[in-house]
Structure formats: structure tokens, C-alpha cells
Coordinates of C-alpha atoms in Angstrom, one line a residue:
M1 CA -63.2 9.5 -44.8
E2 CA -60.9 12.2 -46.3
V3 CA -60.0 14.2 -44.1
A4 CA -58.2 11.0 -42.0
Q5 CA -56.6 10.3 -45.9
V6 CA -55.1 14.0 -46.6
S7 CA -53.2 14.0 -42.7
E8 CA -52.1 10.7 -43.8
K9 CA -50.8 12.0 -47.1
N10 CA -49.1 15.3 -45.1
K11 CA -47.6 12.6 -42.7
Q12 CA -46.1 10.9 -45.6
Q13 CA -44.7 13.9 -47.5
E14 CA -43.1 15.5 -44.2
E15 CA -41.0 12.0 -43.8
E16 CA -40.1 12.1 -47.2
K17 CA -38.7 15.7 -46.4
K18 CA -37.1 14.3 -43.6
D19 CA -35.9 11.5 -45.4
Q20 CA -34.0 14.1 -47.9
E21 CA -32.8 16.4 -45.5
A22 CA -31.3 13.8 -43.2
P23 CA -28.1 12.3 -44.4
N24 CA -27.3 9.1 -46.3
E25 CA -26.6 6.9 -42.7
E26 CA -25.2 4.2 -45.4
E27 CA -23.2 6.3 -47.3
L28 CA -21.4 7.5 -44.4
T29 CA -18.5 5.4 -43.3
E30 CA -16.5 5.9 -39.6
E31 CA -13.6 6.3 -42.2
D32 CA -15.0 9.1 -43.7
V33 CA -15.8 11.1 -40.8
E34 CA -12.7 12.9 -38.9
I35 CA -13.8 13.6 -35.2
L36 CA -11.7 16.6 -34.5
D37 CA -11.6 17.2 -30.5
P38 CA -11.7 21.1 -30.0
E39 CA -8.4 20.6 -27.1
D40 CA -6.4 19.4 -29.8
V41 CA -6.8 22.2 -32.3
E42 CA -6.0 24.8 -29.6
E43 CA -2.9 23.4 -28.5
D44 CA -1.7 22.9 -31.9
E45 CA -2.3 26.0 -32.8
L46 CA -1.2 27.5 -29.4
E47 CA 1.9 25.1 -29.7
E48 CA 2.7 27.0 -33.5
E49 CA 2.1 30.0 -31.8
S50 CA 4.3 30.3 -28.6
G51 CA 7.1 28.2 -31.0
S52 CA 7.5 31.5 -33.6
R53 CA 6.8 33.8 -30.9
E54 CA 9.6 31.7 -28.8
A55 CA 11.6 32.6 -31.9
E56 CA 10.9 35.9 -31.9
L57 CA 11.8 36.1 -28.7
Q58 CA 15.2 34.2 -28.8
K59 CA 16.3 36.5 -31.9
E60 CA 15.5 39.6 -30.1
I61 CA 17.5 38.2 -26.8
E62 CA 20.5 38.2 -29.1
E63 CA 19.9 41.4 -30.7
W64 CA 20.4 43.3 -27.3
K65 CA 22.8 40.8 -25.9
N66 CA 25.4 42.3 -28.7
R67 CA 24.3 45.6 -28.4
A68 CA 25.3 45.2 -25.1
L69 CA 28.5 44.0 -26.1
R70 CA 29.3 46.6 -28.2
A71 CA 28.3 49.5 -26.1
Q72 CA 30.5 47.9 -23.7
A73 CA 33.4 47.5 -25.6
D74 CA 33.3 50.9 -27.1
L75 CA 33.0 52.2 -22.9
E76 CA 36.2 50.2 -22.7
N77 CA 37.7 51.8 -25.6
V78 CA 36.8 55.9 -24.3
R79 CA 38.4 54.4 -21.5
R80 CA 41.7 53.0 -21.9
R81 CA 42.4 56.6 -25.1
A82 CA 41.3 58.5 -22.0
K83 CA 43.8 56.9 -19.8
A84 CA 46.6 57.1 -22.5
E85 CA 46.0 60.2 -23.2
K86 CA 46.0 61.9 -19.2
E87 CA 49.2 60.0 -19.4
E88 CA 50.6 61.6 -22.1
D89 CA 49.0 65.0 -20.7
A90 CA 50.9 64.5 -17.3
K91 CA 54.6 63.2 -19.3
Y92 CA 54.8 65.8 -21.7
R93 CA 52.9 68.1 -19.3
V94 CA 56.2 70.9 -19.0
Q95 CA 56.5 71.0 -22.8
P96 CA 55.0 74.8 -23.4
L97 CA 56.9 76.2 -20.1
A98 CA 60.3 74.0 -21.4
E99 CA 60.1 75.7 -24.8
E100 CA 59.6 78.9 -23.8
L101 CA 63.2 78.2 -21.4
L102 CA 65.3 77.3 -24.2
P103 CA 65.7 80.9 -25.7
V104 CA 66.9 82.1 -22.4
M105 CA 69.0 79.1 -21.5
D106 CA 70.7 80.0 -24.9
N107 CA 71.3 83.7 -23.6
F108 CA 72.9 82.6 -20.3
E109 CA 74.9 80.5 -22.5
R110 CA 76.1 83.2 -24.7
A111 CA 76.2 85.9 -22.0
M112 CA 78.4 83.2 -19.7
Q113 CA 81.0 82.9 -22.6
T114 CA 82.1 86.5 -22.6
Q115 CA 85.5 87.1 -21.1
P116 CA 86.0 89.5 -17.7
D117 CA 88.1 92.0 -17.8
N118 CA 88.2 92.5 -14.0
E119 CA 86.4 91.0 -10.5
S120 CA 83.0 92.3 -10.8
V121 CA 82.5 91.3 -13.7
Q122 CA 83.4 88.1 -13.6
S123 CA 81.6 87.6 -9.9
F124 CA 78.8 88.9 -12.5
I125 CA 79.0 86.0 -14.7
D126 CA 79.1 83.4 -11.5
G127 CA 76.1 84.6 -10.1
M128 CA 74.5 84.4 -14.0
A129 CA 75.8 80.5 -13.8
M130 CA 74.9 79.4 -10.8
V131 CA 71.0 81.0 -11.8
Y132 CA 72.1 79.0 -15.3
N133 CA 72.8 75.8 -13.5
Q134 CA 69.6 76.0 -11.2
F135 CA 67.2 76.7 -14.5
R136 CA 69.0 73.4 -16.4
T137 CA 68.6 71.0 -13.0
A138 CA 64.9 72.3 -12.8
L139 CA 64.6 71.2 -16.3
E140 CA 66.4 67.9 -16.2
Q141 CA 64.0 67.1 -12.9
Q142 CA 61.1 67.4 -15.4
G143 CA 62.6 65.2 -18.0
V144 CA 64.4 67.2 -20.1
E145 CA 68.0 66.9 -21.0
E146 CA 70.5 68.0 -23.9
I147 CA 71.1 66.3 -26.9
P148 CA 74.4 65.1 -27.2
A149 CA 76.1 66.1 -30.9
Q150 CA 79.8 67.1 -30.5
G151 CA 81.9 63.9 -32.2
E152 CA 78.4 61.8 -32.3
Y153 CA 77.3 60.5 -36.0
F154 CA 74.6 62.7 -37.1
D155 CA 70.7 61.7 -37.1
P156 CA 68.4 63.6 -38.7
T157 CA 65.7 63.2 -36.1
I158 CA 67.9 64.6 -33.7
H159 CA 69.9 66.7 -35.6
Q160 CA 69.6 69.7 -38.0
A161 CA 73.0 70.1 -40.5
V162 CA 72.9 73.8 -41.0
M163 CA 76.9 73.4 -42.1
Q164 CA 79.0 70.6 -44.3
A165 CA 82.6 70.7 -43.9
D166 CA 85.7 68.6 -44.2
E167 CA 87.5 67.9 -41.3
E168 CA 90.9 65.5 -40.5
G169 CA 90.5 63.3 -37.5
F170 CA 86.5 63.2 -38.4
E171 CA 84.5 60.5 -40.1
S172 CA 81.7 60.7 -42.8
N173 CA 78.6 62.2 -41.2
Q174 CA 80.5 62.5 -38.1
I175 CA 79.7 66.1 -36.5
V176 CA 82.6 68.4 -36.3
E177 CA 81.0 71.1 -34.1
E178 CA 77.1 72.3 -32.3
M179 CA 75.9 75.4 -33.2
Q180 CA 73.2 75.9 -30.8
K181 CA 72.0 72.6 -28.4
G182 CA 69.5 70.7 -29.2
Y183 CA 67.1 69.4 -25.8
R184 CA 64.2 66.7 -25.9
L185 CA 61.9 66.1 -23.4
K186 CA 61.5 61.9 -22.2
D187 CA 61.1 61.3 -26.0
R188 CA 60.1 64.1 -28.1
V189 CA 62.5 66.4 -29.7
L190 CA 61.8 69.8 -28.6
R191 CA 64.3 71.3 -30.7
P192 CA 67.3 69.2 -32.8
S193 CA 70.7 70.0 -32.2
M194 CA 71.7 73.0 -35.2
V195 CA 75.3 71.0 -36.1
K196 CA 78.2 71.1 -39.0
V197 CA 78.6 68.1 -40.5
N198 CA 81.8 66.5 -42.0
N199 CA 81.4 65.1 -45.3

């Protein structure tokens, strides 16, 4: 009889323990409990992650596009500059040679101004004139030409005034005399004309 009472007490104690551990069903309602679907949770997280990753990738793409455009523009500038330099080199390639030949042309002109006293000297001067004309023609074919001076108005970009004069028949700032010929190569002055200018 005593053993049966003890086992009944034990059962009652165990049931009480279970009641205490188990949540009170009356206290919890459906409104209090939010049922989460594991798939929904994962999808939301994935959408957030993929959205931020997509924005990062888009930003990176724009950055690379800008770099590519800048590189292309730089390359185009280098090509344009190289082409312009090549054209300029071709245009003025004879400049060093022409500058070396100008004193030779001056000496030819001085020699041809001498007055011959016999026929042999005259034929020698005629031969020099032929060589001088060949030189001048060759230089003209390369774009080297004389700068007009005598009777022109003084232009400091192509003339160099070495003397001033008060000559009748000439206007103010007009060139009275050319002391040394000037030359230009296309649009570039190789040597300005040395001139005497009227006041």
C-alpha cells in the first residue's frame, strides 16, 4: 500500500514538472507567433546581397569604361601629335641644308658682281652664274624663296633694319636698300633680309 502511494506521488511530481516546463498554451495566440518560412528568409538575404553586389559590379564596369575611353583618347592624341610632327619634319626637312647653303649663295652673288676686264674672266663669271642659277632653282623646288625687300614696307617679322635713311622718293618706313637677301622656307623665315629703312 505504501509503495503504490509513493509511485502515485512520483507520477504527480513528474506531471507537475512537465506542466511547468511546457509553455502555457492559453497564453500564446496565433498573433503572438510569427511563422517564418526558411525559404523566404534565404531569398530575402540573397536578394539584398545580390543587389549590393550588382551595384558594386555596375560601378566597376563604369570605372573600366571611363578608363578605356581615356586610354583611347590618349592614344588618339598621340597619333595626331605624331602625324603632325611627321608632316612638319617632312615640310621643313631641307631647313638645315638650306641654312648651310645661304652663305654660299651670298658668295656667288658677290663674285658675279665683279667687273670682268677680259673675255676669259667674263666666261668664268658666266659659268658661276649658271651654277648659281642651278642652286637657286634646286632650293626653290624645295620651298626656299627670297624675301622681297627693295621698295617694300618694313615688316619686322621678315626684315631686319640695319640702317636708317632720309631719302626722297620713298615713304616713311619704306625699304630704301637691301643690304643682304633674306630667305624663307615655305612659311618659316630662314634668315631675315638686312635692309636700310626710310625714316
